[in-house]
Every structure is written in structure tokens, then in C-alpha cells.
């Protein structure tokens, strides 16, 4: 005889799950008791939001075919998880989120630690289940994994009452296939639409590809780059699309958007054909979609038909998986000569490069991030948090064969450290560096204990300026330097904090100290914290 908790663990094992990130409690205790008997490693985070962020980093650290799994208890455990779920949902990251729940017969009675988590998460999950019968567990888990990783990817919630976890069953059989009559996402692009794209490219003089995070989610970066190289088409990216092409590639012209490269935005404005690929055309990337698409051909490629035309009307809508579509596009040959366009973009790249005048008494964050990322391993994983550190990272990071990860859609501070823990669990052979500001660092610094307890060696860079820098910068430009509730005067001494966690530490006070400190920071295999002290009044614009 087995119980529901046994079956839950066996379902996860059948899907190849090796790690779970979570925080236990009574309502999820039966499940964790069975995890204890299995070969799955349970990683104890210090707050539930971090469980979802770590699972997100785990998913993104390698590929999206095996979604990260997080499991927490009911009530406040489940509600604390919501921000992490919403963060994943906004960026289309597949997760399996398991929550314990009170006894089925008590649902709706407002008993201790009851929360309607399926209702509360309705806006932030791709699908959710409240398990009503122990016999349904295998089907539900099989469907959950299938839904999470197919079509437009996203988090799936499974809420399991404690009595269902404890209920007995005679046997277990995990389904081999999934039958969901109403769920059939489109993968292959329409042949007629593909031919239209080729015809427009033949006529175009100034085409450009704008690559979003959907390219990485589909694992289509190599197909897209091959197509761009074959036809000499320049590429810009959204924030979530950074690392689709190496940042030093001759066809890469940087990130677009209100915090992007001036020459990247100019390229979008002056193009006569835009291929928008795996991107939502959201406000931070394209602030005026109607203007940017005026008098030009707009090809919008996305696996989610709801995104096509939502913010900008495309000339050619193309629904399907990016990797499959570019596989098809690569089979077409057409005559084109975009060399004059490429030369114009390269001239703009030189003429419009952002010029900074950093304070020599502090570390220049732009130069520091450039130096750090160039010194990192070629296949390293760079994880940016949210705030000024994120924008400096996007603008200056060097990504070659590795990955760039951040939270774009939700912009959740405190993401980088738990995401780094998850990424390092998934890719222990790779160098993983989290970069955050002193504000974001304090939102998840408790996870240093998680890294230490489970021997997960991550590198953490803290850009310290004593402010919530991005908000201070906004107040500088919009409120005449009236700095309200943005000073971080109570910051801890990071050297003492690192010592408390028994983690090596180095502080960089100016650019002259940076190179040697970065070498020391990256040389060690263990966790390491590096603080770079930057000018409190520095701005990213």
C-alpha cells in the first residue's frame, strides 16, 4: 500500500526531478516525509518566495524541458510563494509549484493556515489544480509537467490537501501520454506565412530581428543566429533576450527599450522590416509600438497567439515555436544585400555610444561590470537583480557562450541570489555570478545560509551606494532631488555579514582595485561575496 505523498514523489521521479526547493510545514509534511526516503534532494530556502526564484533559476540554468519544482506549506507559506510564481509567469518560466492544504472537509471553513491559493494565484499561473482524490494525482502531475513546458511556458500550481497526501492507494501507474482535449498549442509555423516573410525580406533594404526571451525558452537561439548569419541580418534584443546572440557578435546591436542602447533603438526606428521574435512588444522594450511599426513591415513570431497584435499590429502574424519556425526559414534561399545597412548601424554604434564621466573616487559600475563579465568563464551564468544594477548589467555585460538571467516582466527585487542557487544546482560545473544592489541584496541575503547549508557555491556581487538607486534616480529627474524613503542608512557591514556566514569577502573601493579583486573573487571555487562601492549619485542614463 502507498499513500498520496508516495505517489507525488514517484510522479516527480518519473519526470526526472532531482531537486526541490521549499519550506515545510504541517500541511506539506507527508510529502516531505516521502521526499526524505527518495533520491530527490530537498533544498531548504529561508523564505518561500525564494523557493520559486530558485526553481526559476534551476529551470533557466540549462533548458526549459525540466521545470524547477518548489513545494511549501499552506496559508502563509503558500501566499509567500505568490510573488515568485508571478515573477515566473511574467517571464514565461515553467515551474511546478506544490502547496500543502488543510483537510479537504475543512476547505472554506477559515481554519488555521487555510488560504485559497488556487484562487489567489489565478492571474499568475498557466494552470492550477486542487487535488480532490488521491487517484487523480498521477494524471494531474503528468498534465502539469506537460502544460508547464509546452506552448507558451509558465508555472503550474498543484494544491494538495493533507488528507489526500495521507490517503492510501493499492497501486501506482504513471501515465505515458497526456490527453487534454482543449489544450493543443501550435508548434509549426504556417507555410504560407513563412513564404510571405521570405518575400518581404527579398524586398527589404533595412531589416532587423528583435529577439525576446521566447527565443531562449524555445531553445531556438542557434537557429535564429544561423538564419541571421546566413542572410546578414542585424539583431537587437529585449532585456529578456540578452544572450540570444553573443554580445560581441558583429550582428548584435544591443538591447532596445527605454533603458536600451541609443543605437539599438535608432536601428528599430529606421528599419523597413522588423522581425519581432518571442517578444511581447511590452512598454519597457517598445514604448510607442504604433510609431515604431509605422511605414514598415512588422513580422511577429510567437508561440502564444494572444501576444500577436496585442500591443502592435503585425503585417505578417506567425504563430509557432521559434526553433521550429527558424528551422523552416533556414531551408529558404533568397537574394539580399544588406551590407549598406550593416555599415550604417556600425557607424551609429560608434557615434551614439553612451559616454560616461564616472567619479574616480568610486567604482565605475559600467566599467566594473564589463571587466567582471569579460573575466568570467565563457560559459558562465550571469544573473542580474533589479534596480540600477540591472540596467548597468544589461548595458555593459559581455555574454559569449553563457547565459544572462534576470526578471523582466515583474521586475522582482531579491531575485538574483535564490535564482543563482537554483542555477548552480542545475549546472554545478558552471560559474554562476549574482549581481545586485545593496537594496536587492537585503531582500534575499538570508539565502546565503541556504547556499552554505547545501554547499552550493555561488558568487555574489553587491553594488553598494546606500540608496534604492533606481527610485532615487527617478526622484532626481522627476522630484527635484527630493529623496523620499530611499536612503539605506541602516545597511549592514558586508564584511562582518560575510564572516557570520563563513563566506570569503572582498571590498572594492575604486577602479584601481577592481581587476585584482575580480581575479581573486572568480579564482575560488567556494561561495564569495564582493562589494563594489559606487557613487551614491551615479545614474544609468
PDB file of C-alpha atoms in Angstrom, residues 209-218 221 224 235-244 275-281 285 301-302 322:
ATOM      1  CA  UNK A 209      15.468  40.934 -35.927  1.00  0.00           C
ATOM      2  CA  UNK A 210      14.326  41.850 -32.408  1.00  0.00           C
ATOM      3  CA  UNK A 211      14.823  38.762 -30.251  1.00  0.00           C
ATOM      4  CA  UNK A 212      12.966  38.330 -26.960  1.00  0.00           C
ATOM      5  CA  UNK A 213      13.052  35.835 -24.130  1.00  0.00           C
ATOM      6  CA  UNK A 214      10.824  33.448 -26.056  1.00  0.00           C
ATOM      7  CA  UNK A 215      13.800  32.582 -28.273  1.00  0.00           C
ATOM      8  CA  UNK A 216      15.672  31.231 -25.248  1.00  0.00           C
ATOM      9  CA  UNK A 217      12.589  29.477 -23.892  1.00  0.00           C
ATOM     10  CA  UNK A 218      12.130  27.656 -27.189  1.00  0.00           C
ATOM     11  CA  UNK A 221      18.882  30.767 -30.274  1.00  0.00           C
ATOM     12  CA  UNK A 224      17.869  32.253 -35.135  1.00  0.00           C
ATOM     13  CA  UNK A 235      19.872  41.533 -34.360  1.00  0.00           C
ATOM     14  CA  UNK A 236      18.763  43.572 -31.362  1.00  0.00           C
ATOM     15  CA  UNK A 237      17.274  42.089 -28.204  1.00  0.00           C
ATOM     16  CA  UNK A 238      14.848  42.880 -25.446  1.00  0.00           C
ATOM     17  CA  UNK A 239      16.083  42.648 -21.866  1.00  0.00           C
ATOM     18  CA  UNK A 240      14.899  39.036 -21.622  1.00  0.00           C
ATOM     19  CA  UNK A 241      16.525  38.246 -24.966  1.00  0.00           C
ATOM     20  CA  UNK A 242      20.064  39.140 -23.896  1.00  0.00           C
ATOM     21  CA  UNK A 243      22.309  36.120 -24.665  1.00  0.00           C
ATOM     22  CA  UNK A 244      20.274  35.031 -27.711  1.00  0.00           C
ATOM     23  CA  UNK A 275      11.037  40.558 -37.204  1.00  0.00           C
ATOM     24  CA  UNK A 276       9.740  40.587 -33.627  1.00  0.00           C
ATOM     25  CA  UNK A 277      10.566  37.122 -32.296  1.00  0.00           C
ATOM     26  CA  UNK A 278       9.398  35.715 -28.960  1.00  0.00           C
ATOM     27  CA  UNK A 279       8.754  39.169 -27.509  1.00  0.00           C
ATOM     28  CA  UNK A 280       5.616  40.752 -26.068  1.00  0.00           C
ATOM     29  CA  UNK A 281       6.210  44.227 -27.524  1.00  0.00           C
ATOM     30  CA  UNK A 285      11.058  47.468 -24.825  1.00  0.00           C
ATOM     31  CA  UNK A 301       6.557  35.433 -34.361  1.00  0.00           C
ATOM     32  CA  UNK A 302       5.274  33.971 -31.097  1.00  0.00           C
ATOM     33  CA  UNK A 322      10.617  29.866 -32.602  1.00  0.00           C
TER      34      UNK A 322
END
